[in-house]
C-alpha cells in the first residue's frame, strides 16, 4: 500500500474511532446525569432572577413562555425584557402574567444601546432590575422543564463561574427542521458535551446561570459586549477568572416547528462565523468533521485494494449514523426513522458551511445586520501564537518529566 493510501486509511480509522469514542463518552455522561440531578432534588437552593429577552413570536411561543410559570422552585422572579412595547409578543406575555398571579413576573420595556448585540442591549434592564444574587439568562424559545433551575444548580461546583445549556431540537416539522435537529443534537451538542467532559466547556447563550458577583467583577453585564456573541464573551470572562464553564446534565429542549431551508442554513452560517471569529483553534478541526470525508477515504482505499466499494462505504455509514442514533436514543432526543438521511445531508453540507464561514463575516440576526472580524491571517496568527506557545511549553515540561523518570 502506498503512502497516500496509508494516510487515507489512517484518517478513516482515526476519524471513525474519534466519532465512536465521542458517542460513548457523551452517552455514558447522560446515563449518569439523572443520578446526579436526583441527588440534588431535596437540596435547598438560593432564590433566582430569571431573565428572558423577547423579540417577536417564535414557533411554540405559548409553550416555551408558559413553561416559565410552571417551574417547581420556591423562590424566583421572572423578568421579561422587550425592546419595544409594540412587539407582537407583548399581548401573549401580558396574558400569561395575568393568568399566573402567584408568580412574581414583570414585563420590562426599553432598548439601551451599549453595543451592536441587540439581545444584550435588551437584557441590560433585566440584569439591573434583578433583585437576587443568582441570575439566569434564558432565550425565549427554551422549553423549561419543571426542575429547570435545580438542574442548573446540580452542575455547579466550587470552581464554576457559569452553567450553560446548548439547545436540543425537538418537535420538528418538515425535512429542514429535521435537518436542524441533526445539526443541533447529535453533532453540535455531542461535541460540546465531549469538550465539557474534558474540562473545557463553552457557554451557550440559550441558557446561562450566573452568580452576579462573578460577572460584576469582570465589568458587569456590559462586559458581555466585548464579543459579537455574548456567550463567547462569557466563556472568555469565566476562563480569565480561573473558573470553568460547565454544561447542564442534559441540554434543554427547543421546539423547532416548521423551518425553511434558508432559516436553517443562515442560522448555521451565523454560528459558524461566530465560532471562527471567537475560537479559531476550535473552529479549524471542523474542516474534517462529519462522515463524508471518512467515507470518501474508505471508498478510495477499498477500490485500491480490490474490495467492494459500496459495501465498505455502506458498512462505515451504518457504524457512523447507527452510533449517532444510539446516542439520540440514550439522550431521549428526537429520533426519526429517516435519521441516517438527515445525518448524511448534514455531513454533505459541513464542508460548504466551513468554507462559507471562512469567506464571509456578516450575518443577519432577527432583522439586525451584524458582522464579525474578517479573516486576516496575520492578525489571527498573532492571537493564536500565544496559545500554541502555551501548548508547546506544557508539552516540553511533560516530556522532560517523562525523561527524568526513565532509568
C-alpha positions as a printed NumPy array, in Angstrom:
array([[  0.   ,   0.   ,   0.   ],
       [  1.428,   3.404,  -0.998],
       [  1.956,   6.25 ,   1.443],
       [ -1.121,   8.241,   0.255],
       [ -3.335,   5.179,   0.675],
       [ -1.891,   4.517,   4.109],
       [ -2.608,   8.126,   5.04 ],
       [ -6.207,   7.831,   3.825],
       [ -6.682,   4.551,   5.679],
       [ -5.266,   6.054,   8.879],
       [ -7.516,   9.111,   8.544],
       [-10.608,   6.936,   8.041],
       [ -9.802,   4.725,  11.039],
       [ -8.845,   7.646,  13.287],
       [-11.924,   9.714,  12.372],
       [-14.239,   6.759,  12.962],
       [-12.572,   5.926,  16.269],
       [-12.899,   9.529,  17.49 ],
       [-16.528,   9.571,  16.368],
       [-17.353,   6.382,  18.282],
       [-15.418,   7.441,  21.393],
       [-17.249,  10.798,  21.465],
       [-20.6  ,   8.999,  21.285],
       [-19.684,   6.587,  24.08 ],
       [-18.398,   9.331,  26.396],
       [-21.437,  11.559,  25.927],
       [-23.921,   8.662,  26.16 ],
       [-22.359,   7.487,  29.436],
       [-22.44 ,  11.027,  30.755],
       [-26.142,  11.337,  30.022],
       [-26.742,   7.976,  31.675],
       [-25.14 ,   9.23 ,  34.887],
       [-26.758,  12.669,  34.663],
       [-30.134,  11.593,  36.027],
       [-28.486,  10.194,  39.135],
       [-26.732,  13.487,  39.88 ],
       [-29.905,  15.51 ,  39.36 ],
       [-31.94 ,  13.158,  41.56 ],
       [-29.352,  13.527,  44.331],
       [-29.957,  17.296,  44.448],
       [-33.753,  17.099,  44.29 ],
       [-34.223,  17.732,  48.021],
       [-31.458,  20.291,  48.427],
       [-32.183,  23.912,  49.233],
       [-31.093,  26.384,  46.565],
       [-30.928,  30.197,  46.688],
       [-33.548,  32.489,  45.144],
       [-33.084,  33.223,  41.441],
       [-33.855,  36.024,  38.998],
       [-34.861,  34.579,  35.622],
       [-34.408,  36.978,  32.691],
       [-35.958,  36.166,  29.299],
       [-35.271,  38.561,  26.388],
       [-38.089,  38.594,  23.835],
       [-38.274,  39.662,  20.193],
       [-41.183,  38.561,  18.031],
       [-43.117,  35.31 ,  18.336],
       [-41.22 ,  32.05 ,  17.913],
       [-42.744,  28.71 ,  16.998],
       [-44.412,  27.207,  20.094],
       [-44.044,  30.556,  21.89 ],
       [-47.045,  29.872,  24.108],
       [-45.494,  26.583,  25.306],
       [-41.979,  27.915,  25.882],
       [-43.064,  31.109,  27.666],
       [-45.754,  29.316,  29.668],
       [-43.12 ,  26.898,  30.954],
       [-41.519,  29.861,  32.766],
       [-44.507,  29.965,  35.123],
       [-44.66 ,  26.22 ,  35.844],
       [-41.261,  25.779,  37.484],
       [-41.12 ,  23.711,  40.643],
       [-38.989,  26.234,  42.535],
       [-39.881,  28.065,  45.713],
       [-38.315,  31.5  ,  45.194],
       [-37.77 ,  33.007,  41.783],
       [-38.749,  36.119,  39.873],
       [-39.246,  36.427,  36.13 ],
       [-38.203,  39.485,  34.158],
       [-39.372,  39.516,  30.536],
       [-37.407,  42.066,  28.503],
       [-38.766,  43.624,  25.307],
       [-37.162,  46.413,  23.325],
       [-40.468,  47.878,  22.102],
       [-43.953,  47.924,  23.634],
       [-45.265,  47.314,  20.103],
       [-43.568,  43.931,  19.789],
       [-46.165,  41.29 ,  18.814],
       [-45.118,  39.063,  21.723],
       [-46.289,  41.611,  24.322],
       [-50.017,  40.584,  24.419],
       [-49.045,  36.937,  24.894],
       [-46.728,  37.725,  27.814],
       [-49.247,  40.048,  29.433],
       [-51.901,  37.333,  29.222],
       [-49.549,  34.754,  30.787],
       [-48.64 ,  37.117,  33.635],
       [-52.322,  37.775,  34.334],
       [-53.008,  34.024,  34.205],
       [-50.319,  33.277,  36.842],
       [-50.657,  35.898,  39.602],
       [-48.761,  33.696,  42.092],
       [-45.554,  34.032,  40.06 ],
       [-43.544,  37.218,  40.55 ],
       [-43.242,  38.236,  36.879],
       [-42.69 ,  41.608,  35.236],
       [-42.525,  42.869,  31.672],
       [-39.796,  45.452,  31.114],
       [-39.56 ,  47.757,  28.087],
       [-36.659,  49.756,  26.672],
       [-33.594,  49.433,  24.488],
       [-30.435,  50.945,  25.924],
       [-27.85 ,  50.58 ,  23.156],
       [-24.376,  49.911,  24.538],
       [-23.082,  47.638,  21.747],
       [-24.07 ,  46.006,  18.461],
       [-25.679,  42.954,  20.086],
       [-29.453,  43.612,  20.199],
       [-30.057,  40.715,  22.57 ],
       [-27.562,  42.057,  25.093],
       [-28.991,  45.57 ,  24.793],
       [-32.391,  44.093,  25.56 ],
       [-31.114,  42.149,  28.593],
       [-29.431,  45.118,  30.31 ],
       [-32.58 ,  46.418,  32.004],
       [-33.419,  42.982,  33.32 ],
       [-29.97 ,  42.462,  34.833],
       [-30.147,  45.824,  36.579],
       [-33.677,  45.207,  37.848],
       [-32.904,  41.684,  39.148],
       [-33.135,  41.536,  42.939],
       [-31.367,  38.223,  43.542],
       [-27.675,  37.312,  43.505],
       [-28.181,  34.336,  41.16 ],
       [-29.357,  35.223,  37.666],
       [-30.395,  33.052,  34.738],
       [-30.4  ,  34.417,  31.197],
       [-32.689,  32.239,  29.077],
       [-33.777,  32.671,  25.467],
       [-37.468,  32.884,  24.717],
       [-37.507,  29.617,  22.718],
       [-36.181,  27.41 ,  25.547],
       [-38.773,  24.932,  26.82 ],
       [-38.152,  24.748,  30.561],
       [-38.804,  21.508,  32.466],
       [-40.27 ,  21.866,  35.939],
       [-36.867,  21.169,  37.532],
       [-35.099,  23.6  ,  35.191],
       [-33.412,  25.652,  37.939],
       [-32.478,  22.616,  40.048],
       [-30.773,  21.035,  37.036],
       [-28.668,  24.141,  36.515],
       [-27.558,  24.204,  40.148],
       [-26.817,  20.466,  40.031],
       [-23.923,  21.21 ,  37.65 ],
       [-22.447,  23.996,  39.792],
       [-19.15 ,  23.226,  41.536],
       [-16.747,  25.244,  43.674],
       [-14.647,  26.11 ,  40.604],
       [-17.628,  27.027,  38.402],
       [-18.211,  30.505,  37.009],
       [-21.134,  29.703,  34.714],
       [-23.536,  26.855,  33.944],
       [-24.983,  26.796,  30.43 ],
       [-27.075,  24.595,  28.181],
       [-26.991,  24.113,  24.419],
       [-30.351,  23.572,  22.704],
       [-31.697,  20.128,  21.922],
       [-34.046,  20.344,  18.96 ],
       [-37.483,  18.764,  19.342],
       [-40.914,  18.849,  17.652],
       [-39.544,  19.368,  14.123],
       [-41.991,  19.742,  11.24 ],
       [-40.671,  19.017,   7.759],
       [-37.344,  17.995,   6.276],
       [-35.499,  21.224,   7.084],
       [-36.452,  21.158,  10.755],
       [-35.347,  17.509,  10.842],
       [-32.03 ,  18.624,   9.36 ],
       [-31.713,  21.278,  12.055],
       [-32.242,  18.589,  14.706],
       [-29.373,  16.621,  13.138],
       [-27.18 ,  19.723,  13.414],
       [-28.204,  20.663,  16.963],
       [-28.332,  17.297,  18.688],
       [-26.04 ,  14.529,  17.519],
       [-23.478,  16.928,  16.043],
       [-23.18 ,  20.224,  17.937],
       [-24.454,  19.124,  21.353],
       [-22.352,  15.954,  21.166],
       [-19.125,  17.854,  20.582],
       [-19.981,  20.463,  23.199],
       [-20.586,  17.791,  25.822],
       [-17.423,  15.948,  24.847],
       [-15.33 ,  19.119,  25.24 ],
       [-17.11 ,  19.885,  28.508],
       [-16.295,  16.367,  29.747],
       [-12.628,  17.175,  29.042],
       [-12.852,  20.277,  31.233],
       [-13.025,  22.957,  28.51 ],
       [-16.73 ,  23.782,  28.425],
       [-18.114,  26.611,  26.298],
       [-21.036,  28.841,  27.207],
       [-24.168,  28.774,  25.086],
       [-26.47 ,  31.783,  25.157],
       [-29.639,  29.691,  25.219],
       [-29.342,  29.287,  28.991],
       [-26.723,  30.767,  31.306],
       [-26.727,  30.643,  35.115],
       [-24.568,  33.384,  36.618],
       [-23.565,  34.381,  40.115],
       [-23.975,  38.157,  39.88 ],
       [-20.692,  38.892,  41.662],
       [-18.667,  36.916,  39.099],
       [-19.892,  38.961,  36.15 ],
       [-19.931,  42.249,  38.045],
       [-16.292,  41.62 ,  38.986],
       [-15.444,  41.403,  35.277],
       [-17.05 ,  44.727,  34.442],
       [-20.74 ,  43.959,  34.74 ],
       [-23.275,  42.811,  32.178],
       [-21.763,  45.253,  29.667],
       [-18.615,  43.09 ,  29.563],
       [-20.563,  40.539,  27.516],
       [-20.423,  43.059,  24.67 ],
       [-16.674,  42.556,  24.193],
       [-17.506,  39.889,  21.604],
       [-20.2  ,  39.908,  18.947],
       [-21.729,  36.854,  20.655],
       [-22.403,  37.218,  24.368],
       [-21.762,  33.522,  25.012],
       [-18.253,  33.771,  23.516],
       [-17.553,  36.753,  25.77 ],
       [-18.972,  34.818,  28.736],
       [-16.648,  31.876,  28.072],
       [-13.576,  34.107,  27.981],
       [-14.625,  36.06 ,  31.086],
       [-15.083,  32.891,  33.116],
       [-11.806,  31.335,  31.943],
       [ -9.88 ,  34.561,  32.57 ],
       [-11.145,  34.442,  36.172],
       [ -9.653,  30.961,  36.573],
       [-13.104,  29.343,  36.681],
       [-14.879,  26.821,  34.469],
       [-17.913,  26.877,  32.243],
       [-19.97 ,  23.748,  32.852],
       [-22.893,  22.345,  30.924],
       [-26.153,  21.25 ,  32.49 ],
       [-26.729,  17.498,  32.908],
       [-28.695,  17.316,  29.65 ],
       [-29.418,  20.063,  27.105],
       [-32.705,  21.929,  27.422],
       [-35.247,  21.394,  24.669],
       [-36.043,  23.885,  21.925],
       [-39.219,  23.172,  19.926],
       [-38.471,  23.898,  16.277],
       [-41.764,  23.633,  14.424],
       [-41.546,  24.272,  10.706],
       [-38.304,  25.624,   9.253],
       [-37.313,  26.728,   5.773],
       [-34.032,  25.751,   4.139],
       [-32.873,  29.379,   4.285],
       [-33.629,  29.669,   8.014],
       [-31.643,  26.562,   8.859],
       [-28.698,  27.455,   6.643],
       [-28.487,  31.099,   7.74 ],
       [-28.534,  30.073,  11.38 ],
       [-25.742,  27.561,  10.885],
       [-23.649,  30.073,   8.919],
       [-24.132,  32.656,  11.679],
       [-22.981,  30.243,  14.353],
       [-20.037,  29.029,  12.245],
       [-18.807,  32.579,  11.607],
       [-19.107,  33.39 ,  15.294],
       [-17.094,  30.281,  16.217],
       [-14.466,  31.159,  13.627],
       [-14.167,  34.723,  14.902],
       [-14.068,  33.887,  18.628],
       [-12.382,  30.468,  18.861],
       [-10.32 ,  29.862,  15.728],
       [ -8.309,  26.95 ,  17.167],
       [-11.51 ,  25.062,  17.969],
       [-13.115,  26.012,  14.669],
       [-10.363,  24.707,  12.381],
       [-10.966,  20.97 ,  13.088],
       [-14.487,  21.445,  11.733],
       [-12.915,  21.207,   8.269],
       [-12.629,  17.449,   8.895],
       [-15.944,  16.993,  10.711],
       [-18.744,  14.678,   9.65 ],
       [-18.798,  11.318,   7.943],
       [-18.386,  12.352,   4.294],
       [-14.581,  12.65 ,   4.213],
       [-14.011,   9.313,   6.016],
       [-16.432,   7.674,   3.566],
       [-14.564,   9.123,   0.581],
       [-11.294,   7.89 ,   2.082],
       [-12.826,   4.446,   2.656],
       [-14.029,   4.327,  -0.961],
       [-10.57 ,   5.175,  -2.338],
       [ -8.795,   2.636,  -0.136],
       [-11.356,  -0.096,  -0.843],
       [-11.09 ,   0.483,  -4.589],
       [ -7.271,   0.351,  -4.483],
       [ -7.372,  -2.91 ,  -2.52 ],
       [ -9.939,  -4.53 ,  -4.783],
       [-12.648,  -4.588,  -2.107],
       [-16.347,  -3.882,  -2.845],
       [-16.58 ,  -0.09 ,  -2.539],
       [-20.333,   0.123,  -1.981],
       [-20.243,  -2.485,   0.777],
       [-17.298,  -0.863,   2.579],
       [-18.791,   2.621,   2.444],
       [-22.197,   1.266,   3.439],
       [-20.77 ,  -0.512,   6.483],
       [-18.985,   2.661,   7.558],
       [-22.249,   4.587,   7.171],
       [-24.052,   2.053,   9.359],
       [-21.416,   2.43 ,  12.068],
       [-21.323,   6.216,  11.769],
       [-25.02 ,   7.036,  11.742],
       [-26.063,   3.989,  13.729],
       [-23.842,   5.265,  16.524],
       [-25.489,   8.678,  16.359],
       [-28.916,   7.05 ,  16.537],
       [-27.877,   5.121,  19.638],
       [-26.73 ,   8.391,  21.212],
       [-30.048,  10.074,  20.362],
       [-31.893,   7.16 ,  21.925],
       [-29.731,   7.289,  25.072],
       [-30.268,  11.05 ,  25.378],
       [-34.011,  10.71 ,  24.643],
       [-33.709,  13.133,  21.731],
       [-35.953,  13.25 ,  18.703],
       [-35.113,  10.212,  16.554],
       [-36.915,   9.788,  13.19 ],
       [-36.73 ,   6.586,  11.166],
       [-35.067,   8.527,   8.334],
       [-32.347,   9.909,  10.596],
       [-29.442,   8.465,   8.509],
       [-30.616,  10.533,   5.53 ],
       [-30.76 ,  13.724,   7.591],
       [-27.355,  12.973,   9.115],
       [-25.905,  12.342,   5.65 ],
       [-27.377,  15.591,   4.315],
       [-25.928,  17.474,   7.281],
       [-22.481,  15.999,   6.683],
       [-22.634,  16.849,   2.976],
       [-23.24 ,  20.466,   3.99 ],
       [-20.489,  20.661,   6.63 ],
       [-17.584,  21.338,   4.196],
       [-19.664,  24.015,   2.464],
       [-20.523,  25.525,   5.836],
       [-16.856,  25.604,   6.846],
       [-15.768,  27.498,   3.734],
       [-18.765,  29.812,   3.932],
       [-17.691,  30.722,   7.456],
       [-14.178,  31.463,   6.192],
       [-15.17 ,  33.628,   3.264],
       [-17.745,  35.87 ,   4.968],
       [-18.054,  37.937,   8.111],
       [-21.59 ,  39.355,   8.103],
       [-24.978,  37.893,   9.005],
       [-28.499,  38.941,   9.942],
       [-29.979,  38.062,  13.338],
       [-33.663,  38.794,  13.938],
       [-33.58 ,  41.579,  11.37 ],
       [-30.351,  43.119,  12.685],
       [-27.301,  43.269,  10.434],
       [-24.195,  42.187,  12.345],
       [-20.577,  41.485,  11.485],
       [-17.648,  39.575,  12.969],
       [-13.964,  40.239,  12.337],
       [-12.944,  39.405,   8.796],
       [-10.419,  36.65 ,   8.19 ],
       [ -6.975,  38.28 ,   8.397],
       [ -4.239,  35.609,   8.642],
       [ -1.588,  37.884,  10.195],
       [ -3.909,  39.145,  12.925],
       [ -5.317,  35.69 ,  13.584],
       [ -1.848,  34.175,  13.961],
       [ -0.978,  36.923,  16.423],
       [ -3.92 ,  35.789,  18.549],
       [ -3.281,  32.082,  18.09 ],
       [  0.5  ,  32.146,  18.639],
       [  0.365,  32.622,  22.469],
       [ -1.947,  29.615,  22.785],
       [  0.325,  27.491,  20.582],
       [  3.336,  28.564,  22.632],
       [  1.5  ,  27.626,  25.832],
       [  0.684,  24.167,  24.456],
       [  4.303,  23.711,  23.321],
       [  5.631,  24.738,  26.74 ],
       [  3.345,  22.278,  28.552],
       [  4.399,  19.514,  26.141],
       [  8.081,  20.235,  26.756],
       [  7.575,  20.111,  30.534],
       [  5.778,  16.787,  30.304],
       [  8.492,  15.39 ,  28.038],
       [ 11.226,  16.446,  30.461],
       [  9.248,  14.883,  33.328],
       [  8.963,  11.603,  31.426],
       [ 12.681,  11.595,  30.636],
       [ 13.508,  12.217,  34.286],
       [ 11.547,   9.128,  35.314],
       [ 13.291,   6.909,  32.797],
       [ 16.131,   4.744,  34.232]])
